[in-house]
Short mmCIF file of C-alpha atoms in Angstrom, two decimals:
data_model
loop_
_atom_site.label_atom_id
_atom_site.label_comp_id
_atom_site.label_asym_id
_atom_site.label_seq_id
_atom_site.Cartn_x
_atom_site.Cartn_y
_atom_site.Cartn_z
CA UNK A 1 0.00 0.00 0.00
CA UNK A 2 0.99 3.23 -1.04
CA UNK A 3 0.56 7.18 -1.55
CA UNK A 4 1.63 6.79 -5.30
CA UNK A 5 -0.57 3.94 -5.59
CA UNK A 6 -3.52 5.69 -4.56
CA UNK A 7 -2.52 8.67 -6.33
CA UNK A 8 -2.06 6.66 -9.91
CA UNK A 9 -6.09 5.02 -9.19
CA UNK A 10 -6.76 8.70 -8.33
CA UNK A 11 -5.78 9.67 -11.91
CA UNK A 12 -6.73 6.84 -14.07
CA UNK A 13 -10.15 6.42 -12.58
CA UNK A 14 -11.11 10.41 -12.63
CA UNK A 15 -9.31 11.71 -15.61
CA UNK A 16 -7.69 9.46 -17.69
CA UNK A 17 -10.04 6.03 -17.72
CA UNK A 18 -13.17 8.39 -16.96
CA UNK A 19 -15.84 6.14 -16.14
CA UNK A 20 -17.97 7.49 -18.94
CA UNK A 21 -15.78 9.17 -21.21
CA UNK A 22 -13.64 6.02 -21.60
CA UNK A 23 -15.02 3.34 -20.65
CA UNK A 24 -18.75 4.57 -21.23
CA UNK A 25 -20.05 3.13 -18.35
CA UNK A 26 -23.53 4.84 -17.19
CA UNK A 27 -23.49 6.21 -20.45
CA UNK A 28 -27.45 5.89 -20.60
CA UNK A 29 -27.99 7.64 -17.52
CA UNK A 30 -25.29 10.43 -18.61
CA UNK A 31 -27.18 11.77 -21.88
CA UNK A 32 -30.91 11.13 -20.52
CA UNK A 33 -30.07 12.78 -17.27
CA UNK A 34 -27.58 15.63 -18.01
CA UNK A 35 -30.35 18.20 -19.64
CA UNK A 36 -29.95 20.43 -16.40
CA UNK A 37 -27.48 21.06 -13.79
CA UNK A 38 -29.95 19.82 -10.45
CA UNK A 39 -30.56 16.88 -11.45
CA UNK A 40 -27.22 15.96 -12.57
CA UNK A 41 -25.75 16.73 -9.68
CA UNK A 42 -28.15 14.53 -7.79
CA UNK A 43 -28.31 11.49 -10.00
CA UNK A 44 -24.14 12.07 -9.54
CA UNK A 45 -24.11 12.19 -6.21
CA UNK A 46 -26.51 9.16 -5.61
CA UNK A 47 -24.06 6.94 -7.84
CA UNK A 48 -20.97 8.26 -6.05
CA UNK A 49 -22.69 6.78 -2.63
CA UNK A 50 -23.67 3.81 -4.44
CA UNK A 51 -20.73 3.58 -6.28
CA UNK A 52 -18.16 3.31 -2.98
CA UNK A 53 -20.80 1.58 -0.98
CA UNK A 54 -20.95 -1.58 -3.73
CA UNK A 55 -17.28 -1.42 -3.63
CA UNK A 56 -17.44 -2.05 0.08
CA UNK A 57 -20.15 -4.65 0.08
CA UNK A 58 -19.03 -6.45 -2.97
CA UNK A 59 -15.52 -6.85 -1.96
CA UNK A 60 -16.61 -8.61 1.40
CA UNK A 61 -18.97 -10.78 -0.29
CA UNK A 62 -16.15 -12.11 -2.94
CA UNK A 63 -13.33 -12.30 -0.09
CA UNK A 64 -15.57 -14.41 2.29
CA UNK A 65 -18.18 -15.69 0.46
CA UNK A 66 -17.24 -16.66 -2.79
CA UNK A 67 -13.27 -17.30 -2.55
CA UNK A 68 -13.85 -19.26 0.32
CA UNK A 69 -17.12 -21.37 -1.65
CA UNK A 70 -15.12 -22.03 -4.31
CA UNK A 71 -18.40 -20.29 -6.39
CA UNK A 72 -16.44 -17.00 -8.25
CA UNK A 73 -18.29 -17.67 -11.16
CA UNK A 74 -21.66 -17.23 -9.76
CA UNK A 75 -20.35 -13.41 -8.95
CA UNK A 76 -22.27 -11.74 -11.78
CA UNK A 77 -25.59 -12.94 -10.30
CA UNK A 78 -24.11 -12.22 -6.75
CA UNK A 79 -22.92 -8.73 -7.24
CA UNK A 80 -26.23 -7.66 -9.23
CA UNK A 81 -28.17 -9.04 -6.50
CA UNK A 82 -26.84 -7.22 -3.63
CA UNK A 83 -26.17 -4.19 -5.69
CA UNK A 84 -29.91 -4.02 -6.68
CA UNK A 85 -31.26 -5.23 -3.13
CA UNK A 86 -28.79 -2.41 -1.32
CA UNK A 87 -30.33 0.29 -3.70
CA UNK A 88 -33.58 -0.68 -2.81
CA UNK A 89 -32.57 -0.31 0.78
CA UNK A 90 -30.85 2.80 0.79
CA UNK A 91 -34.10 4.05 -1.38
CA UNK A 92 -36.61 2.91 1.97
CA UNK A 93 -33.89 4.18 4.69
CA UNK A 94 -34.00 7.73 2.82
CA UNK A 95 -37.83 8.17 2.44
CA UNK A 96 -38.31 7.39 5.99
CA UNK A 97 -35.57 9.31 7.55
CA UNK A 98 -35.85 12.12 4.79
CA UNK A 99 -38.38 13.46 2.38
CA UNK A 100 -36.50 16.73 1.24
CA UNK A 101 -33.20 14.22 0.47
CA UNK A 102 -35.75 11.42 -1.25
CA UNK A 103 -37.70 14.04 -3.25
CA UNK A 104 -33.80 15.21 -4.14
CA UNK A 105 -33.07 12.14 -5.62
CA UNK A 106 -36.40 11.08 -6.94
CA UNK A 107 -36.09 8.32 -9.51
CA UNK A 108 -32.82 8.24 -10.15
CA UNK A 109 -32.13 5.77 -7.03
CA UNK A 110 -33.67 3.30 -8.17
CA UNK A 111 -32.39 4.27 -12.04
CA UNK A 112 -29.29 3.41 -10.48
CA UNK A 113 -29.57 -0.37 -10.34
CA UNK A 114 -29.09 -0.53 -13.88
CA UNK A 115 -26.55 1.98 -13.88
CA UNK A 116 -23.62 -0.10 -15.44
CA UNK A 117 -21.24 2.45 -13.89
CA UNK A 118 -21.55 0.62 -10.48
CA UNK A 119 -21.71 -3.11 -11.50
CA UNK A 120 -18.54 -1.92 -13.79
CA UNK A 121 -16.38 -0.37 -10.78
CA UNK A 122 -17.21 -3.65 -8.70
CA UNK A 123 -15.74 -6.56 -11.32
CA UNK A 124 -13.14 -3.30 -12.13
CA UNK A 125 -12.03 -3.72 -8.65
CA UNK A 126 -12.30 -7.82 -8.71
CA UNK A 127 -10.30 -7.58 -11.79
CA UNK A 128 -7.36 -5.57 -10.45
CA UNK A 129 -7.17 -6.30 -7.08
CA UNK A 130 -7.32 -10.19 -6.72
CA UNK A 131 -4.46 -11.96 -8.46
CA UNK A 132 -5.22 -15.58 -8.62
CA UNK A 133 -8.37 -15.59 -6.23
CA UNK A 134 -6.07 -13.78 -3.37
CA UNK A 135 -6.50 -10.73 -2.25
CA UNK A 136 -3.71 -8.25 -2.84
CA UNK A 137 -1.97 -6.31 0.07
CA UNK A 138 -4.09 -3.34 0.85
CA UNK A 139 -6.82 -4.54 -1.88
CA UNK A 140 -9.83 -3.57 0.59
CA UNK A 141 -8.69 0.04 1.08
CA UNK A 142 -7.51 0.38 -3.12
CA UNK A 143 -11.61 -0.91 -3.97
CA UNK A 144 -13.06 1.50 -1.80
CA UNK A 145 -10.90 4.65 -2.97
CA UNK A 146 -11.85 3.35 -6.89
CA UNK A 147 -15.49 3.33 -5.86
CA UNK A 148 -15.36 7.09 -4.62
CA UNK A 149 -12.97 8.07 -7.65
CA UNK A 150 -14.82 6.42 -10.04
CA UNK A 151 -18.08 8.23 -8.44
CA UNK A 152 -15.88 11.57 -8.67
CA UNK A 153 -15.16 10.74 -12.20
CA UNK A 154 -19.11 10.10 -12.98
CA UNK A 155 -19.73 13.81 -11.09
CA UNK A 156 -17.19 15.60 -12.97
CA UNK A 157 -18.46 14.34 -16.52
CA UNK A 158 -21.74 14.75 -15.95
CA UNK A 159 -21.58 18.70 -14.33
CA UNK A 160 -19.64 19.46 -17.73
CA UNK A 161 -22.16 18.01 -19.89
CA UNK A 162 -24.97 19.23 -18.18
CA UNK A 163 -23.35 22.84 -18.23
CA UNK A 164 -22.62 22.91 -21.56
CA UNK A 165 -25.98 21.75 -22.81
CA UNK A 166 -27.87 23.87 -20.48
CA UNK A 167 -26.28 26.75 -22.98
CA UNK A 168 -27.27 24.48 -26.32
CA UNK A 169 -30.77 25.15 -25.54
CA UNK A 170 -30.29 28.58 -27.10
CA UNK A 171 -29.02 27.60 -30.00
CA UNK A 172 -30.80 26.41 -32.85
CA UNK A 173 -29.58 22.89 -34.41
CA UNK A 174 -30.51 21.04 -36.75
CA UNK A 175 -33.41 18.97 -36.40
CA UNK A 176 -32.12 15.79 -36.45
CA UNK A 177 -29.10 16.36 -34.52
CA UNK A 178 -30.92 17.35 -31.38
CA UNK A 179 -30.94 15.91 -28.18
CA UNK A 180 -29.15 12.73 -28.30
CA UNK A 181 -27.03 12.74 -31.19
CA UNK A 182 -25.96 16.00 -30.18
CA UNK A 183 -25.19 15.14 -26.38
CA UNK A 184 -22.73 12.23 -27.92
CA UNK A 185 -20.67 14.53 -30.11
CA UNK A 186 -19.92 16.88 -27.64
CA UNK A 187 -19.24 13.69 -25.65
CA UNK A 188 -16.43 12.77 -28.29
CA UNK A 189 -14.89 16.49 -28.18
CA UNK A 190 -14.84 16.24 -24.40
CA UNK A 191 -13.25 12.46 -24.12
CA UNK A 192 -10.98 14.30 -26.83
CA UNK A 193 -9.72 16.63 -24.16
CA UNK A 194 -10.13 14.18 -21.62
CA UNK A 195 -7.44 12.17 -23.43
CA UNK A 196 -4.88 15.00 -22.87
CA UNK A 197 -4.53 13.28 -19.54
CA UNK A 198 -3.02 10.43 -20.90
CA UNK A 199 0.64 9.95 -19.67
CA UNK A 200 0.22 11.33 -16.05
CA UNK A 201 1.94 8.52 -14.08
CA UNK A 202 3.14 8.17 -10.79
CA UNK B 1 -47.42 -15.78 -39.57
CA UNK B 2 -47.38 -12.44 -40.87
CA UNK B 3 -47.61 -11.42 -37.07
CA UNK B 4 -44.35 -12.83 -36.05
CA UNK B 5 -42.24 -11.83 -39.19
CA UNK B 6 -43.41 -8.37 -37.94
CA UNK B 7 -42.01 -8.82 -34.69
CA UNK B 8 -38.69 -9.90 -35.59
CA UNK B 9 -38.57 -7.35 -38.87
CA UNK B 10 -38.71 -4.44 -36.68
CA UNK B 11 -36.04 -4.40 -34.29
CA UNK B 12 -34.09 -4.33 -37.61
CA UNK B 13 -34.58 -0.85 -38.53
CA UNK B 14 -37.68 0.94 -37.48
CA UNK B 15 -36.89 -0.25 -33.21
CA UNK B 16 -33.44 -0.74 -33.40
CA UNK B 17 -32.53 -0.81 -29.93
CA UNK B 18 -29.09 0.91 -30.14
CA UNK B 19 -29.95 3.97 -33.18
CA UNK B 20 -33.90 4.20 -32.39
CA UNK B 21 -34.53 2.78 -28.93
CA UNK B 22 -30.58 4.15 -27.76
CA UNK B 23 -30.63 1.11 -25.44
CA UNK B 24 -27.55 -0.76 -24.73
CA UNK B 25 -25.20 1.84 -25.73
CA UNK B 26 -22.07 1.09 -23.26
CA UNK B 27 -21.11 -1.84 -24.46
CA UNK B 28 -21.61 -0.75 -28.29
CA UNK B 29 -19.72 1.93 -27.67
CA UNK B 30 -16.84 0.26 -25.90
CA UNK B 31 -16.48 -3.25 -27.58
CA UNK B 32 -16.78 -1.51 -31.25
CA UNK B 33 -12.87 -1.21 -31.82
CA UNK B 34 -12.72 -4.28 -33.97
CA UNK B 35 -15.39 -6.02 -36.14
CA UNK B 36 -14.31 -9.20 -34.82
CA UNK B 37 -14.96 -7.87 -31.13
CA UNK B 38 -18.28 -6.43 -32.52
CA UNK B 39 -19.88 -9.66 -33.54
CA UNK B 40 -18.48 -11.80 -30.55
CA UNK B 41 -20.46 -8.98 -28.51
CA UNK B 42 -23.76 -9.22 -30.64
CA UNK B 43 -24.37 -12.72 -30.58
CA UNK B 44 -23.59 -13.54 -27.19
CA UNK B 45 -26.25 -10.33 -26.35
CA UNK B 46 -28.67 -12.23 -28.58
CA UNK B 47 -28.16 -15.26 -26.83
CA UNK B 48 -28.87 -13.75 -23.45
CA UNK B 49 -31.86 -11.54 -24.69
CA UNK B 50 -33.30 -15.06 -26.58
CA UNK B 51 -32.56 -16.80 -23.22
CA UNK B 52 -34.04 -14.67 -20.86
CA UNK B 53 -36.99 -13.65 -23.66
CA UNK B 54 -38.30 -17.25 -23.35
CA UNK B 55 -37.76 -17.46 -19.88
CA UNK B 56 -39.26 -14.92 -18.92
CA UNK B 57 -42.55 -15.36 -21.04
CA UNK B 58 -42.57 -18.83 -19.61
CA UNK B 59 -42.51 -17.17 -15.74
CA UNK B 60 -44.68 -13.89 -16.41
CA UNK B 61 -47.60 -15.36 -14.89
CA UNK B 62 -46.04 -16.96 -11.56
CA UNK B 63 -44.01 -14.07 -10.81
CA UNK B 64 -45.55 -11.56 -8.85
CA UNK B 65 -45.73 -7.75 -9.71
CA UNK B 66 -43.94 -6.10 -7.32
CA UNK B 67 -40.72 -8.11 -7.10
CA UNK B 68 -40.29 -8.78 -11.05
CA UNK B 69 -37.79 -6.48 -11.72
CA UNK B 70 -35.27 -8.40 -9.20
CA UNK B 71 -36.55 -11.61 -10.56
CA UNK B 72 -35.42 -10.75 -13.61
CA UNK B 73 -32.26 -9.45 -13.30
CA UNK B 74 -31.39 -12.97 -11.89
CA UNK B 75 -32.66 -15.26 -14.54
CA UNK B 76 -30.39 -12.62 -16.96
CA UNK B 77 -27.25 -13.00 -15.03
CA UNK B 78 -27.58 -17.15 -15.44
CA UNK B 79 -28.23 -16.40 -19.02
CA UNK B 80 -24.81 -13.78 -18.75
CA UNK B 81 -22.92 -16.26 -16.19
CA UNK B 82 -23.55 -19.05 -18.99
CA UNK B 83 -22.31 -16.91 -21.78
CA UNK B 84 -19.64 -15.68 -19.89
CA UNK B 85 -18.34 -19.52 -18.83
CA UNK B 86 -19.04 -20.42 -22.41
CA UNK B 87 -16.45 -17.69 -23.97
CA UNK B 88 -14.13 -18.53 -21.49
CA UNK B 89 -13.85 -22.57 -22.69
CA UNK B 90 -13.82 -21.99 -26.37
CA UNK B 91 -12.78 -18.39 -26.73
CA UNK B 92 -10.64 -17.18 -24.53
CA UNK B 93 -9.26 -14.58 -26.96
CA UNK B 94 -12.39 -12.65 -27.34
CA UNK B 95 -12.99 -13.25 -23.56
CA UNK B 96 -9.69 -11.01 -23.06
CA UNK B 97 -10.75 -8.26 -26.15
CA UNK B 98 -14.06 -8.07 -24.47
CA UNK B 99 -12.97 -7.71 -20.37
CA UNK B 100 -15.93 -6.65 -18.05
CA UNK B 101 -18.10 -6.07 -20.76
CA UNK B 102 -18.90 -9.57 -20.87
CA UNK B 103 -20.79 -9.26 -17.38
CA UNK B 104 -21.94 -6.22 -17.50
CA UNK B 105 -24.62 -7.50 -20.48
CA UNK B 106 -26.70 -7.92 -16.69
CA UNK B 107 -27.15 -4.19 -16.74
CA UNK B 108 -27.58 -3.89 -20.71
CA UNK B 109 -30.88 -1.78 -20.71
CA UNK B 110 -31.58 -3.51 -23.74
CA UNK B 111 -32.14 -6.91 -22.19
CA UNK B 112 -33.97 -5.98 -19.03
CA UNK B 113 -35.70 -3.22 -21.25
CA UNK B 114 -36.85 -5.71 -23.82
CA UNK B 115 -37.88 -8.78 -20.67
CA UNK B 116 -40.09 -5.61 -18.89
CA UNK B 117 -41.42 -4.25 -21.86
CA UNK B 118 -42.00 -7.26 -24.48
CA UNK B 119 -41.73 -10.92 -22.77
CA UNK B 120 -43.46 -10.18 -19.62
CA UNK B 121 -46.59 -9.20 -21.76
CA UNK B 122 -46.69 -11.54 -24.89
CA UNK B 123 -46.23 -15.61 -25.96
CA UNK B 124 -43.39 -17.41 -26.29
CA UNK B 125 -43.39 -17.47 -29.48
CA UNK B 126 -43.50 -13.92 -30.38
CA UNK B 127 -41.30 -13.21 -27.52
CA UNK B 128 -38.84 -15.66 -29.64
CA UNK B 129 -39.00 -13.59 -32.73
CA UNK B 130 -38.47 -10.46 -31.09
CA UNK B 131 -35.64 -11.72 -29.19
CA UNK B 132 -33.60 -12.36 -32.68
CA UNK B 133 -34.77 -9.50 -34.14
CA UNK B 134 -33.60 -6.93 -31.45
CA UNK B 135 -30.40 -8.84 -31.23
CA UNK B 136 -30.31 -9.18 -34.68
CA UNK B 137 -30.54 -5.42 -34.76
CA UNK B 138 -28.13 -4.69 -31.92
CA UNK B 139 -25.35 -7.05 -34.18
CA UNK B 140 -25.95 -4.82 -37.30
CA UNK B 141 -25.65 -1.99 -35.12
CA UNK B 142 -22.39 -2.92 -33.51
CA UNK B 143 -21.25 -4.48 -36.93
CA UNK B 144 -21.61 -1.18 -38.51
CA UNK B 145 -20.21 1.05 -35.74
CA UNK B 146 -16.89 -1.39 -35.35
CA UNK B 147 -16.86 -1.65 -39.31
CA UNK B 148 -16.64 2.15 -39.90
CA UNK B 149 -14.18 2.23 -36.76
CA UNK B 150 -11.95 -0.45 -37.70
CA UNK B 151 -11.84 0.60 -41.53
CA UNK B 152 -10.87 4.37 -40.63
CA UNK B 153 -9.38 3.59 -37.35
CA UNK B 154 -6.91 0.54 -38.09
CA UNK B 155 -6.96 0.61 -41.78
CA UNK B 156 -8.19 -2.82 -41.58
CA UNK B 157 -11.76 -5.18 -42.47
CA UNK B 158 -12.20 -8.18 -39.83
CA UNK B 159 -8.49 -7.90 -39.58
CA UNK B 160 -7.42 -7.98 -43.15
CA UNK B 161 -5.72 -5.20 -44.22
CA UNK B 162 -7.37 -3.06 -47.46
CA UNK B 163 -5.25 -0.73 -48.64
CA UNK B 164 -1.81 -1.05 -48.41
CA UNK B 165 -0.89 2.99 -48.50
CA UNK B 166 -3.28 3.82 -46.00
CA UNK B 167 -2.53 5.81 -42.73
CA UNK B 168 -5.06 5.37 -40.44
CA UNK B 169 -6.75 8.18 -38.77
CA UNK B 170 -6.20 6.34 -35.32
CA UNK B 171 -8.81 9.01 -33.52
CA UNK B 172 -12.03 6.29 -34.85
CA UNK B 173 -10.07 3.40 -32.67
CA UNK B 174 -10.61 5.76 -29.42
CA UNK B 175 -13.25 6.45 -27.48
CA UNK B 176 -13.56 9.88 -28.81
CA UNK B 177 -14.31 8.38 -31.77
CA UNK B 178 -16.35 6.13 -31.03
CA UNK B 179 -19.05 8.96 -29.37
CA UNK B 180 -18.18 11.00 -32.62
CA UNK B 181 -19.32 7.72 -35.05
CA UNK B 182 -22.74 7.18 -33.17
CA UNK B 183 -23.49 10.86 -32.71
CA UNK B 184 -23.23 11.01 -36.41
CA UNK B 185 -25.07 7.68 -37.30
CA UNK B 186 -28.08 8.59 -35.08
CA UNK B 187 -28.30 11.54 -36.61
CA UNK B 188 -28.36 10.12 -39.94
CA UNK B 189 -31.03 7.94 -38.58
CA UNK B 190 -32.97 10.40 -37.21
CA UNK B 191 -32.53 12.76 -40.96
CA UNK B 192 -34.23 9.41 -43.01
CA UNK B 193 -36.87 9.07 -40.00
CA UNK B 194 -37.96 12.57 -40.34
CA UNK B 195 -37.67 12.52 -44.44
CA UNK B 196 -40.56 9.43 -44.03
CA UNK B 197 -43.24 10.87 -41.95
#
């Protein structure tokens, strides 16, 4: 375990493998949701928590329930499940405990079961930090810091779309260029610049 | 007959889940380097949405309303879990190419969209047809996308090069352009949509 380890999952997961911009993970969610700044922000936010909390959860259920089961394969089915139950959860514990927060989110909670962005950062995690069914040193600690980065990642990509569409809306395209096609070619210039951050190692 | 030739004609063109519908799009998007990659992706999608299309007609009735979604998600992942086990044993190569895209067809809108929105309301049989149509319309999809990718990208046509003096414009094998090619082909789409009506 490291600083410069951290730091290089800092930079590949925000900037240079952005989850979306890269890897287009959550990509549905990114050009339905990003119209407007509010709710971009909140559908961000939401997958940031759900993003880091999978991490958590999933990493505990492959370490001690699947390793030890001899049963990795089933860990599609087992990581959808709990992702989709927790969600679910989280969606009940808010609307009891907080109305504003739940009428915040609205329906993106639940969008977010679907949301490849978190299923991706959990077999992401699986994928880098188990060599040969063992846990690496430190591997707990690296998953959880990829969930939040990948989360910060989602947040950052998603604010700049939704800013720079908010300012489309006054200008007049072509008809059949608008809304989706549209959203995806500024998505190319902006992985474009996002690619500028290849090279940054630590 | 005539019914069920509809069914699978129109996920062709006039539904196609990843131009009309924009369903599915991550893994288009990111598997689309290579034509090769592009039709290992397509037909194991088709064999999950076919899998979990039947199944899912076959349960519609016994599972109850509230807890369907759930239900499922898990009879996809066995369909994904199989396909996944399956590429590992006779392909590993296109295993590697493909990485975590190969379990993340679970959260593929297109196959839970199609299970909520077309199995879990019609017959086997129908649900069949539109099973291979949609994925029959997801392959042409990601066939095109990877073929106008590979050819500008890599120079190359399922691997064979075409022109010898070619430079490639390597931009169409990135992500970048990956967004650029679909941005441009659903518009296109959209352009011969609008000239019809």
């Amino acid at each position: 375990m490291s600083i410069g380890q951290f730091l290089s999952i800092f930079i590949s997961a925000v900037f240079v493998y952005n989850v979306i911009l890269s890897r287009f993970l959550g990509l549905c969610s990114f050009v339905a949701i990003s119209k407007e700044t509010k709710p971009a922000l909140a559908m961000s936010l939401a997958v940031m928590f759900v993003t880091t909390m999978s991490s958590i959860i999933t990493w505990f259920i492959y370490r001690f329930l699947l390793i030890p089961f001899n049963i990795t394969y089933l860990r599609t089915i087992a990581f959808i499940l709990v992702i989709a139950s927790f969600v679910q959860l989280v969606e009940m514990i808010i609307k009891k405990i907080s109305p504003p927060l739940y009428r915040f989110f609205g329906i993106y909670l639940p969008l977010i079961t679907v949301n490849c962005a978190v299923l991706g950062v959990a077999v992401l995690n699986i994928d880098m930090f188990f060599v040969n069914g063992k846990a690496i040193e430190g591997s707990f600690y690296y998953s959880v810091f990829q969930g939040i980065c990948v989360g910060l990642g989602y947040t950052i990509a998603m604010l700049l779309m939704s800013g720079i569409r908010e300012r489309l809306d006054f200008c007049s395209v072509p008809k059949c260029v608008k809304e989706f096609p549209l959203a995806f070619i500024i998505a190319s210039i902006m992985s474009m610049s996002f690619m500028g951050f290849n090279g940054f190692k630590f | 007959m005539k019914l069920e030739r509809k069914e699978f004609i129109k996920g062709i063109i006039k539904e196609n889940p990843t131009f009309v519908l924009a369903l599915g799009l991550c893994p288009t998007l990111a598997v689309s380097t290579a034509m090769s990659n592009g039709l290992g992706m397509g037909i194991a999608a088709t064999f999950v949405l076919l899998g979990s299309n039947i199944f899912i007609s076959l349960i519609k009735n016994i599972v109850p309303d509230r807890i369907r979604i759930p239900c499922y998600i898990v009879v996809i992942a066995t369909f994904v879990t199989i396909t996944e086990l399956f590429m590992k044993a006779y392909s590993p190569a296109l295993n590697r190419a493909l990485g975590i895209y190969v379990p993340l067809i679970v959260v593929n809108c297109m196959v839970l969209g199609r299970a909520e929105a077309y199995a879990s309301k019609s017959s086997v049989k129908n649900s069949i047809m539109d099973a291979l149509g949609m994925g029959l319309g997801f392959t042409l999809a990601l066939l095109l996308i990877s073929g106008i990718r590979e050819i500008l990208g890599l120079g190359t046509f399922f691997g064979y090069k075409i022109i010898k003096s070619y430079e490639p414009m390597f931009i169409f094998a990135l992500p970048s352009g990956a967004l650029l090619v679909i941005g441009l082909l659903m518009s296109l789409f959209g352009l011969l949509k609008n000239k019809k009506t």
